């Protein structure tokens, strides 16, 4: 998983969240071209939501799934500690942070 941080790849995620929510997402990441795209949907629970985000260099575009207009954010103007607007090219999908918390793993099948 750590090797995928430095190369272009597609990803997909799905899982269970607290309070009866489920999350499903997918995207594409190309660190050399500085391109990122993601789509995510949270269903169930009190606050279901869905939307898309595209980041090209220092330009971020976001759109909730029920809107037609995209919101543009110039990432050069966003503080690094802003949890809602910032974007970290070193860990855009959170994979680096996720893998640092794994203490053990075991194979359960040919691709899992």
PDB file of C-alpha atoms in Angstrom:
ATOM      1  CA  UNK A   1       0.000   0.000   0.000  1.00  0.00           C
ATOM      2  CA  UNK A   2       2.839   2.392   0.758  1.00  0.00           C
ATOM      3  CA  UNK A   3       4.307   1.927  -2.730  1.00  0.00           C
ATOM      4  CA  UNK A   4       1.030   3.058  -4.311  1.00  0.00           C
ATOM      5  CA  UNK A   5       1.457   6.533  -2.784  1.00  0.00           C
ATOM      6  CA  UNK A   6       4.125   7.432  -5.366  1.00  0.00           C
ATOM      7  CA  UNK A   7       2.471   6.085  -8.525  1.00  0.00           C
ATOM      8  CA  UNK A   8      -0.724   6.824 -10.415  1.00  0.00           C
ATOM      9  CA  UNK A   9      -3.591   4.566  -9.353  1.00  0.00           C
ATOM     10  CA  UNK A  10      -7.331   4.133  -9.046  1.00  0.00           C
ATOM     11  CA  UNK A  11      -8.927   3.239  -5.749  1.00  0.00           C
ATOM     12  CA  UNK A  12     -12.252   2.211  -4.271  1.00  0.00           C
ATOM     13  CA  UNK A  13     -13.386   1.989  -0.668  1.00  0.00           C
ATOM     14  CA  UNK A  14     -16.498   0.848   1.117  1.00  0.00           C
ATOM     15  CA  UNK A  15     -17.207   0.297   4.762  1.00  0.00           C
ATOM     16  CA  UNK A  16     -19.415   0.633   7.780  1.00  0.00           C
ATOM     17  CA  UNK A  17     -19.434   3.802   9.881  1.00  0.00           C
ATOM     18  CA  UNK A  18     -20.894   4.506  13.331  1.00  0.00           C
ATOM     19  CA  UNK A  19     -24.611   5.159  13.757  1.00  0.00           C
ATOM     20  CA  UNK A  20     -25.705   2.859  10.928  1.00  0.00           C
ATOM     21  CA  UNK A  21     -23.930   4.753   8.159  1.00  0.00           C
ATOM     22  CA  UNK A  22     -22.092   3.220   5.236  1.00  0.00           C
ATOM     23  CA  UNK A  23     -19.473   4.846   3.034  1.00  0.00           C
ATOM     24  CA  UNK A  24     -18.651   4.107  -0.581  1.00  0.00           C
ATOM     25  CA  UNK A  25     -16.076   5.990  -2.598  1.00  0.00           C
ATOM     26  CA  UNK A  26     -13.744   5.802  -5.560  1.00  0.00           C
ATOM     27  CA  UNK A  27     -11.189   7.936  -7.293  1.00  0.00           C
ATOM     28  CA  UNK A  28      -8.013   8.415  -9.263  1.00  0.00           C
ATOM     29  CA  UNK A  29      -4.672   9.787  -8.055  1.00  0.00           C
ATOM     30  CA  UNK A  30      -1.686  10.808 -10.202  1.00  0.00           C
ATOM     31  CA  UNK A  31       1.076  12.384  -8.084  1.00  0.00           C
ATOM     32  CA  UNK A  32       3.364  13.252 -11.016  1.00  0.00           C
ATOM     33  CA  UNK A  33       0.646  15.111 -12.932  1.00  0.00           C
ATOM     34  CA  UNK A  34      -0.727  16.476  -9.609  1.00  0.00           C
ATOM     35  CA  UNK A  35      -4.244  15.306 -10.414  1.00  0.00           C
ATOM     36  CA  UNK A  36      -6.759  13.871  -7.942  1.00  0.00           C
ATOM     37  CA  UNK A  37     -10.420  12.965  -8.334  1.00  0.00           C
ATOM     38  CA  UNK A  38     -12.772  11.387  -5.804  1.00  0.00           C
ATOM     39  CA  UNK A  39     -16.444  10.605  -5.432  1.00  0.00           C
ATOM     40  CA  UNK A  40     -17.884   9.637  -2.070  1.00  0.00           C
ATOM     41  CA  UNK A  41     -21.323   8.756  -0.706  1.00  0.00           C
ATOM     42  CA  UNK A  42     -22.363   8.297   2.899  1.00  0.00           C
ATOM     43  CA  UNK A  43     -25.757   6.637   3.300  1.00  0.00           C
ATOM     44  CA  UNK A  44     -27.911   5.829   6.301  1.00  0.00           C
ATOM     45  CA  UNK A  45     -27.685   7.592   9.627  1.00  0.00           C
ATOM     46  CA  UNK A  46     -28.809  11.153  10.316  1.00  0.00           C
ATOM     47  CA  UNK A  47     -26.668  13.016   7.770  1.00  0.00           C
ATOM     48  CA  UNK A  48     -26.392  11.185   4.433  1.00  0.00           C
ATOM     49  CA  UNK A  49     -24.276  13.002   1.869  1.00  0.00           C
ATOM     50  CA  UNK A  50     -22.556  12.538  -1.457  1.00  0.00           C
ATOM     51  CA  UNK A  51     -20.243  14.551  -3.631  1.00  0.00           C
ATOM     52  CA  UNK A  52     -17.181  14.830  -5.805  1.00  0.00           C
ATOM     53  CA  UNK A  53     -13.826  16.579  -5.590  1.00  0.00           C
ATOM     54  CA  UNK A  54     -11.215  17.290  -8.246  1.00  0.00           C
ATOM     55  CA  UNK A  55      -7.794  18.739  -7.463  1.00  0.00           C
ATOM     56  CA  UNK A  56      -5.461  19.929 -10.205  1.00  0.00           C
ATOM     57  CA  UNK A  57      -2.234  21.383  -8.848  1.00  0.00           C
ATOM     58  CA  UNK A  58      -3.345  24.017  -6.329  1.00  0.00           C
ATOM     59  CA  UNK A  59      -6.929  24.301  -7.597  1.00  0.00           C
ATOM     60  CA  UNK A  60      -9.631  22.323  -5.814  1.00  0.00           C
ATOM     61  CA  UNK A  61     -13.178  21.888  -7.142  1.00  0.00           C
ATOM     62  CA  UNK A  62     -15.953  20.353  -5.041  1.00  0.00           C
ATOM     63  CA  UNK A  63     -19.618  19.665  -5.689  1.00  0.00           C
ATOM     64  CA  UNK A  64     -22.336  17.971  -3.640  1.00  0.00           C
ATOM     65  CA  UNK A  65     -24.136  15.371  -5.755  1.00  0.00           C
ATOM     66  CA  UNK A  66     -27.404  17.300  -5.648  1.00  0.00           C
ATOM     67  CA  UNK A  67     -25.838  20.507  -7.060  1.00  0.00           C
ATOM     68  CA  UNK A  68     -24.845  21.368 -10.622  1.00  0.00           C
ATOM     69  CA  UNK A  69     -22.256  24.049  -9.814  1.00  0.00           C
ATOM     70  CA  UNK A  70     -18.692  23.378  -8.690  1.00  0.00           C
ATOM     71  CA  UNK A  71     -17.056  25.385  -5.889  1.00  0.00           C
ATOM     72  CA  UNK A  72     -13.453  26.434  -6.600  1.00  0.00           C
ATOM     73  CA  UNK A  73     -10.863  26.861  -3.832  1.00  0.00           C
ATOM     74  CA  UNK A  74      -7.352  28.197  -4.447  1.00  0.00           C
ATOM     75  CA  UNK A  75      -5.354  25.904  -2.162  1.00  0.00           C
ATOM     76  CA  UNK A  76      -2.483  28.387  -1.987  1.00  0.00           C
ATOM     77  CA  UNK A  77      -4.763  30.576   0.136  1.00  0.00           C
ATOM     78  CA  UNK A  78      -5.902  27.850   2.575  1.00  0.00           C
ATOM     79  CA  UNK A  79      -4.128  27.348   5.909  1.00  0.00           C
ATOM     80  CA  UNK A  80      -2.446  23.952   6.284  1.00  0.00           C
ATOM     81  CA  UNK A  81      -4.381  23.219   9.477  1.00  0.00           C
ATOM     82  CA  UNK A  82      -7.830  23.833   7.956  1.00  0.00           C
ATOM     83  CA  UNK A  83      -9.547  20.414   8.303  1.00  0.00           C
ATOM     84  CA  UNK A  84     -12.302  21.150   5.761  1.00  0.00           C
ATOM     85  CA  UNK A  85     -10.602  22.863   2.839  1.00  0.00           C
ATOM     86  CA  UNK A  86      -6.958  21.825   2.852  1.00  0.00           C
ATOM     87  CA  UNK A  87      -5.514  19.173   0.578  1.00  0.00           C
ATOM     88  CA  UNK A  88      -2.309  17.257   1.309  1.00  0.00           C
ATOM     89  CA  UNK A  89      -0.485  16.061  -1.802  1.00  0.00           C
ATOM     90  CA  UNK A  90       1.692  13.870   0.455  1.00  0.00           C
ATOM     91  CA  UNK A  91      -1.391  11.897   1.593  1.00  0.00           C
ATOM     92  CA  UNK A  92      -4.431  12.838  -0.538  1.00  0.00           C
ATOM     93  CA  UNK A  93      -6.475   9.715   0.186  1.00  0.00           C
ATOM     94  CA  UNK A  94      -5.382   9.265   3.815  1.00  0.00           C
ATOM     95  CA  UNK A  95      -3.642   5.999   2.873  1.00  0.00           C
ATOM     96  CA  UNK A  96      -0.331   7.010   4.458  1.00  0.00           C
ATOM     97  CA  UNK A  97      -2.044   7.816   7.753  1.00  0.00           C
ATOM     98  CA  UNK A  98      -4.127   4.631   7.556  1.00  0.00           C
ATOM     99  CA  UNK A  99      -1.166   2.310   6.904  1.00  0.00           C
ATOM    100  CA  UNK A 100       0.791   3.843   9.789  1.00  0.00           C
ATOM    101  CA  UNK A 101      -1.896   2.560  12.182  1.00  0.00           C
ATOM    102  CA  UNK A 102      -1.838  -1.076  10.969  1.00  0.00           C
ATOM    103  CA  UNK A 103      -0.102  -3.405  13.408  1.00  0.00           C
ATOM    104  CA  UNK A 104      -0.727  -6.723  11.627  1.00  0.00           C
ATOM    105  CA  UNK A 105      -2.402  -8.143   8.519  1.00  0.00           C
ATOM    106  CA  UNK A 106      -3.199 -11.568   7.138  1.00  0.00           C
ATOM    107  CA  UNK A 107      -4.314 -12.816   3.750  1.00  0.00           C
ATOM    108  CA  UNK A 108      -7.889 -14.096   3.613  1.00  0.00           C
ATOM    109  CA  UNK A 109      -8.008 -14.843  -0.113  1.00  0.00           C
ATOM    110  CA  UNK A 110      -6.108 -14.359  -3.390  1.00  0.00           C
ATOM    111  CA  UNK A 111      -6.896 -10.617  -3.557  1.00  0.00           C
ATOM    112  CA  UNK A 112      -7.686  -9.785   0.039  1.00  0.00           C
TER     113      UNK A 112
END
